[in-house]
XYZ file of C-alpha atoms in Angstrom:
436
model
C 23.509 -13.098 -17.955
C 23.449 -11.096 -21.056
C 26.633 -9.534 -22.400
C 26.450 -6.099 -23.189
C 29.078 -3.518 -24.071
C 29.980 -0.856 -21.041
C 28.436 2.422 -21.222
C 29.291 5.111 -18.944
C 27.299 8.132 -17.803
C 26.045 10.109 -20.362
C 26.494 13.979 -20.051
C 22.965 15.314 -19.547
C 22.376 12.301 -17.950
C 20.882 14.615 -14.542
C 18.114 16.684 -16.575
C 16.558 13.461 -17.498
C 16.622 12.021 -14.310
C 15.498 15.321 -12.395
C 12.540 15.738 -15.458
C 11.071 12.270 -15.415
C 11.743 12.174 -11.823
C 9.494 14.483 -12.257
C 6.866 13.532 -14.057
C 6.008 10.232 -13.062
C 5.815 11.594 -9.443
C 3.424 14.000 -11.563
C 1.787 10.730 -13.320
C 1.400 8.716 -9.921
C -0.897 11.041 -8.171
C -3.001 10.473 -11.368
C -3.183 7.561 -11.236
C -3.642 6.369 -7.758
C -6.242 9.901 -6.965
C -8.830 7.238 -7.138
C -7.898 5.595 -3.669
C -9.153 9.309 -1.741
C -11.034 10.174 -4.925
C -13.930 7.193 -4.610
C -14.600 8.174 -1.200
C -16.886 10.695 -2.191
C -17.627 9.687 -5.116
C -19.449 6.545 -3.789
C -21.109 8.980 -1.471
C -22.342 11.220 -4.629
C -23.440 8.182 -6.431
C -24.543 5.512 -4.244
C -21.784 2.499 -4.517
C -21.101 -0.226 -2.612
C -17.331 -0.832 -1.781
C -17.337 -3.929 -4.122
C -18.695 -0.685 -6.724
C -16.224 1.600 -5.558
C -13.102 -0.970 -5.579
C -13.601 -1.689 -9.275
C -12.471 2.057 -10.201
C -8.996 1.751 -8.861
C -8.337 -1.533 -9.965
C -9.744 -0.646 -13.717
C -6.929 2.552 -12.882
C -4.508 0.117 -12.180
C -5.477 -2.320 -14.979
C -4.256 0.045 -17.859
C -2.077 1.674 -15.888
C -0.067 -2.255 -16.264
C -1.239 -3.957 -19.700
C 0.760 -1.394 -22.015
C 3.803 -1.061 -19.332
C 5.764 -4.428 -21.697
C 4.804 -2.609 -25.080
C 6.081 1.362 -23.626
C 9.299 0.055 -22.377
C 9.811 -1.389 -25.985
C 8.936 1.528 -28.017
C 11.567 3.284 -25.457
C 13.996 1.871 -25.938
C 12.475 1.693 -29.570
C 12.015 5.312 -30.474
C 13.532 6.755 -27.023
C 12.453 7.675 -23.398
C 11.616 11.370 -24.580
C 8.869 11.002 -27.364
C 7.079 8.842 -25.337
C 7.030 10.266 -22.103
C 5.604 13.212 -23.300
C 2.733 11.186 -25.324
C 1.616 9.578 -22.378
C 1.536 13.111 -20.270
C -0.581 14.891 -22.613
C -2.900 11.331 -23.977
C -3.751 11.743 -19.989
C -4.678 14.828 -19.583
C -7.999 14.904 -21.508
C -9.432 12.266 -18.863
C -8.000 13.683 -16.062
C -10.022 16.674 -17.459
C -13.555 15.063 -18.194
C -13.824 12.923 -14.898
C -14.862 16.166 -13.403
C -17.539 15.466 -15.499
C -18.317 12.575 -14.721
C -21.979 12.219 -13.928
C -22.432 8.612 -13.810
C -21.353 5.263 -12.290
C -20.777 3.310 -15.898
C -18.157 7.362 -16.854
C -16.432 7.539 -13.870
C -15.139 3.658 -14.839
C -14.358 4.686 -18.159
C -12.576 7.359 -17.758
C -10.801 5.975 -14.551
C -9.992 3.179 -16.499
C -8.723 5.950 -19.475
C -6.932 8.412 -17.008
C -4.832 3.970 -16.326
C -2.524 4.902 -18.821
C -0.567 7.593 -16.405
C 0.641 4.626 -15.001
C 2.342 3.213 -17.854
C 5.106 6.272 -17.748
C 7.299 3.519 -15.416
C 8.690 1.159 -17.681
C 9.442 4.145 -20.201
C 10.820 6.146 -17.130
C 13.304 2.771 -16.092
C 14.169 2.826 -20.324
C 14.934 6.104 -20.246
C 17.430 6.670 -17.143
C 18.798 3.266 -18.204
C 19.984 4.234 -21.848
C 21.371 7.206 -19.913
C 23.191 6.124 -17.376
C 25.948 4.216 -16.279
C 26.134 0.910 -14.720
C 27.944 2.424 -11.603
C 25.086 4.819 -10.603
C 22.476 2.911 -12.749
C 20.409 0.978 -9.153
C 20.770 4.801 -7.496
C 19.024 6.431 -11.034
C 16.416 3.896 -11.303
C 15.928 3.687 -7.403
C 15.432 7.642 -7.393
C 13.144 7.699 -10.693
C 11.454 4.735 -9.106
C 10.373 6.965 -6.098
C 8.481 9.562 -7.737
C 5.872 6.518 -6.268
C 5.514 8.942 -3.176
C 3.475 10.619 -5.825
C 0.462 8.086 -4.265
C 0.846 10.480 -1.951
C -0.466 13.565 -2.998
C -4.010 13.022 -2.961
C -3.907 12.033 0.071
C -2.184 15.580 1.228
C -4.167 17.825 -0.683
C -7.607 15.870 -2.050
C -9.561 16.110 1.669
C -8.786 19.216 2.338
C -9.817 20.414 -0.951
C -12.687 19.041 -1.330
C -13.929 19.849 1.678
C -12.903 23.798 1.238
C -14.055 24.201 -2.191
C -17.482 21.921 -1.886
C -20.239 23.439 -4.329
C -18.509 26.261 -5.071
C -18.389 26.922 -9.044
C -15.299 29.067 -10.870
C -14.918 29.880 -14.408
C -16.141 28.099 -17.013
C -18.276 25.890 -15.518
C -15.741 23.764 -13.261
C -17.072 22.729 -9.836
C -15.247 22.632 -6.140
C -15.394 19.960 -4.154
C -13.779 16.300 -5.484
C -14.305 16.994 -9.457
C -11.802 20.328 -8.475
C -8.796 17.994 -7.980
C -8.654 16.281 -11.600
C -8.815 19.553 -12.978
C -5.578 20.782 -11.032
C -3.752 17.957 -12.242
C -5.016 18.330 -16.135
C -2.996 21.450 -15.749
C -0.332 20.670 -13.822
C 0.197 17.446 -17.089
C 0.524 20.107 -19.330
C 2.544 22.600 -17.917
C 5.218 19.621 -17.020
C 4.755 18.586 -20.604
C 6.264 21.509 -22.159
C 8.483 22.122 -19.312
C 9.854 18.446 -20.409
C 9.538 19.604 -24.251
C 11.875 21.723 -23.138
C 14.303 20.731 -20.616
C 15.250 17.273 -21.473
C 18.742 16.992 -24.659
C 18.006 15.958 -27.469
C 18.697 14.064 -29.243
C 17.759 10.432 -27.293
C 19.708 8.102 -26.268
C 18.085 4.841 -27.906
C 19.708 1.409 -27.686
C 17.043 -0.567 -29.579
C 16.306 1.801 -32.542
C 17.826 -1.237 -35.257
C 17.204 -3.903 -32.772
C 14.254 -6.036 -34.275
C 11.248 -6.431 -31.765
C 11.231 -10.240 -31.715
C 14.970 -9.584 -30.714
C 13.837 -7.348 -28.358
C 11.075 -9.830 -27.130
C 13.868 -13.099 -26.504
C 14.289 -13.026 -22.644
C 10.841 -12.780 -22.025
C 11.085 -16.853 -22.195
C 13.586 -17.348 -19.259
C 11.923 -18.555 -15.752
C 13.609 -15.585 -13.937
C 12.071 -12.886 -16.104
C 8.887 -13.488 -14.845
C 10.009 -14.913 -11.529
C 10.750 -10.844 -10.539
C 7.820 -10.155 -12.263
C 5.706 -12.252 -8.884
C 8.794 -10.472 -6.952
C 7.418 -7.165 -8.322
C 3.234 -7.911 -8.007
C 4.226 -8.543 -3.865
C 6.128 -4.958 -3.020
C 4.792 -2.531 -6.052
C 1.793 -4.254 -6.387
C 0.579 -5.025 -2.618
C 2.058 -1.071 -3.000
C -0.160 0.472 -5.216
C -3.246 -1.843 -4.067
C -3.172 -0.342 -0.604
C -2.390 2.579 -2.186
C -6.261 3.272 -2.909
C -7.386 0.865 -0.179
C -5.595 2.248 3.627
C -7.714 5.534 3.402
C -10.930 3.543 3.110
C -9.896 1.143 5.433
C -8.662 3.551 7.476
C -12.716 5.402 7.873
C -14.347 2.228 8.151
C -12.223 0.628 10.577
C -10.675 3.091 13.038
C -13.401 5.875 12.956
C -11.426 8.579 11.137
C -12.125 11.838 8.732
C -10.922 11.183 4.821
C -8.048 14.456 5.863
C -7.273 11.862 8.730
C -6.777 8.525 6.957
C -5.245 10.650 4.493
C -2.778 11.842 6.280
C -2.151 8.226 7.635
C -2.382 6.046 4.607
C 0.828 8.465 3.626
C 2.904 7.605 6.300
C 2.653 3.946 4.164
C 3.574 5.940 1.099
C 5.942 7.871 1.901
C 8.759 4.477 2.966
C 7.015 2.896 0.364
C 8.391 5.921 -1.801
C 11.281 7.387 -0.180
C 12.758 4.835 0.436
C 13.455 3.559 -3.299
C 17.332 4.895 -3.222
C 17.567 3.986 -0.412
C 17.458 -0.001 -1.466
C 19.078 0.543 -5.017
C 22.127 1.695 -3.297
C 22.420 -0.512 -0.492
C 21.192 -3.209 -4.142
C 24.347 -1.500 -5.863
C 26.438 -1.684 -2.248
C 25.763 -5.387 -1.204
C 23.441 -7.094 -3.138
C 19.667 -7.675 -4.451
C 19.385 -10.643 -3.212
C 20.275 -10.224 0.286
C 17.523 -6.670 -0.295
C 15.389 -8.999 -1.212
C 15.900 -10.978 1.571
C 15.102 -8.807 3.871
C 12.759 -6.908 2.266
C 10.371 -10.415 2.454
C 11.403 -11.106 5.716
C 9.437 -7.800 7.021
C 6.637 -7.921 5.085
C 5.806 -11.825 6.357
C 6.285 -9.841 10.006
C 4.013 -7.520 9.580
C 1.324 -8.934 7.911
C 1.342 -11.684 9.536
C 0.507 -9.432 12.594
C -1.828 -7.136 11.141
C -3.943 -10.359 9.244
C -4.939 -10.752 12.651
C -8.544 -9.738 13.277
C -9.821 -8.420 16.135
C -11.681 -11.295 18.649
C -11.587 -13.938 21.466
C -11.318 -17.100 21.312
C -15.101 -18.322 23.040
C -14.368 -22.000 24.886
C -17.637 -24.279 25.536
C -17.858 -26.423 28.541
C -18.690 -29.347 29.543
C -21.063 -27.835 32.140
C -22.550 -25.847 30.009
C -20.550 -22.391 30.582
C -19.007 -19.792 28.168
C -15.515 -18.563 28.893
C -13.082 -15.934 26.823
C -9.527 -16.079 25.405
C -6.880 -13.999 24.518
C -8.878 -10.875 23.815
C -6.856 -9.571 20.691
C -7.330 -6.150 19.604
C -5.835 -4.087 16.885
C -4.908 -0.391 17.861
C -4.710 1.976 15.985
C -1.412 3.306 16.959
C 0.332 -0.284 16.718
C -1.915 -0.945 13.191
C -0.029 2.515 11.794
C 3.455 1.395 13.388
C 3.895 -1.416 11.616
C 2.000 -0.840 8.510
C 5.036 2.088 8.288
C 7.518 -0.909 8.098
C 5.517 -2.805 5.436
C 5.511 0.307 3.509
C 9.672 0.391 4.460
C 10.205 -2.702 3.045
C 8.587 -2.102 -0.360
C 10.363 0.185 -0.256
C 13.319 -1.311 -0.184
C 11.951 -4.337 -2.286
C 10.944 -2.854 -5.351
C 14.324 -1.228 -5.878
C 16.287 -4.686 -5.675
C 13.780 -6.213 -7.685
C 14.497 -3.747 -11.132
C 18.959 -3.564 -9.733
C 18.659 -6.921 -11.152
C 17.080 -6.167 -14.821
C 20.266 -3.555 -16.228
C 22.334 -6.588 -14.540
C 20.807 -10.132 -15.854
C 19.404 -8.748 -19.427
C 21.489 -5.367 -20.028
C 19.991 -4.808 -23.810
C 16.287 -5.473 -22.737
C 15.755 -3.141 -20.492
C 12.656 -2.422 -21.811
C 10.886 -4.809 -22.686
C 12.132 -6.926 -19.190
C 11.203 -3.521 -17.438
C 8.394 -3.492 -18.997
C 6.988 -7.385 -18.566
C 8.095 -7.054 -14.711
C 6.216 -3.572 -14.501
C 3.259 -4.569 -15.939
C 2.414 -7.813 -14.131
C 3.115 -6.136 -11.162
C 0.652 -3.500 -11.606
C -1.649 -6.289 -12.674
C -1.280 -7.780 -9.089
C -2.461 -3.779 -8.166
C -5.515 -4.461 -10.098
C -6.461 -7.938 -8.778
C -5.369 -6.939 -4.819
C -8.195 -4.072 -4.555
C -11.506 -6.445 -5.490
C -9.393 -8.958 -4.085
C -9.555 -6.933 -0.117
C -13.601 -6.407 -1.468
C -14.662 -9.631 -1.800
C -12.418 -11.669 0.714
C -13.751 -8.775 3.537
C -17.266 -9.848 2.523
C -16.525 -13.886 1.538
C -14.668 -13.946 5.934
C -16.602 -11.157 7.779
C -13.110 -10.038 8.437
C -11.227 -6.226 7.242
C -8.119 -7.819 8.427
C -8.019 -10.627 5.136
C -7.124 -7.794 3.091
C -3.219 -8.560 5.078
C -3.785 -11.724 5.271
C -3.934 -12.193 1.049
C -1.004 -10.196 1.873
C 0.445 -12.496 3.335
C 0.641 -15.113 1.255
C 1.524 -14.133 -1.324
C 4.970 -12.657 0.779
C 5.588 -16.483 1.633
C 5.151 -18.169 -1.875
C 7.196 -14.946 -3.393
C 9.876 -16.235 -0.505
C 9.940 -19.764 -0.469
C 10.321 -19.417 -4.827
C 13.179 -17.644 -4.474
C 14.575 -19.371 -1.578
C 14.485 -23.332 -3.344
C 16.079 -21.428 -7.366
C 18.697 -19.566 -4.837
C 19.332 -22.999 -2.966
C 19.112 -25.101 -6.138
C 21.471 -22.604 -8.180
C 23.977 -22.075 -5.527
C 24.573 -26.833 -5.254
C 24.031 -27.339 -9.506
C 26.914 -24.757 -9.784
C 29.487 -24.406 -6.642
C 28.130 -26.658 -4.161
C 30.707 -25.087 -0.998
C 29.285 -21.854 -1.836
C 25.757 -22.953 -0.572
C 26.109 -20.300 2.555
C 26.607 -17.670 0.498
C 23.362 -15.483 -0.764
C 25.160 -13.542 -3.325
C 26.770 -16.167 -5.737
C 29.887 -14.059 -8.047
């Protein structure tokens, strides 16, 4: 573990946490708005499921690619200035989405809107610079709860789209799905201005004099890449399901888009709002214990959810056939299991990032940026994987088979690492989860 000077929580940290959390919530809503907007866009442009999956995937891709450099820039120049740049830069393509008339234009603009997702690594480094160790886990958990922004479009999108369809407003702004990105663009400008006025100056810049090469040194540690894989499981899957669940509900349970959005929110809310709880639990009991709980819950729920509806048909020697073990996942049970899956992710996201300032206190921006980047890239890869695995297997529930395999790999790697570490360093501590 790296050594660093213990820095107490700074005066003004509350304002940094409040505004960074508000900005992150809004930016997250913009980043994942295609989870709802994609369905009417698919109908209007006549897109296939595979084409639709690439709209959300490209937004997620661009919201992941720049997390490492964005985290480094936040450490080098301060989170305040980088946050403002990202907010105002995202407002422009968000507005232009409302003017898109072709699939190609939607893809390009979705990619540009994806810049919003990079605010996470910036906010992590920004808050880490202002909060002392005793409050860092909770503060990062509160900031990370901005993931709840993924549910905003699920709530306001469907009724707004339905109520304004076919309407034209001032300056030629159209109603329906095109109105949502216009509203978001305006809100981004407002939040950017408020952030400019409210957050304290000067900013805390822990990496101002540190060479970039030195900031990248921790990335040589296997531990960083292991944390990144964990974050793919708890965050990449969260991003992918947030975009994929509305369509899953519409296609497999024959519900309206409005109902699908509300049901998706029952996954998004616990996966976001329990993040501060995960941070507190990690402060109180240790991040590894929380990670074990996370992976066990995720494996159980995804293992049940991956079971396809159907039954076993047995062909007997006399030519007759009988059906056995009929199985069907009803909507209430499905929603309940997805809710538990979301709870596990909410705890796990905070636990992963609790590790980073403990092991790499002087390089939170670069390490957090890499972990966030790879976690977000998981959210890019998974939606197309969900679509193509369904096409290949014929089972919609193959979505959860992909998640189950990923979680088992993460849990096995963590157990193997902890077991080996304890036996090498102190065999007498092998029965403990948290080494001292």
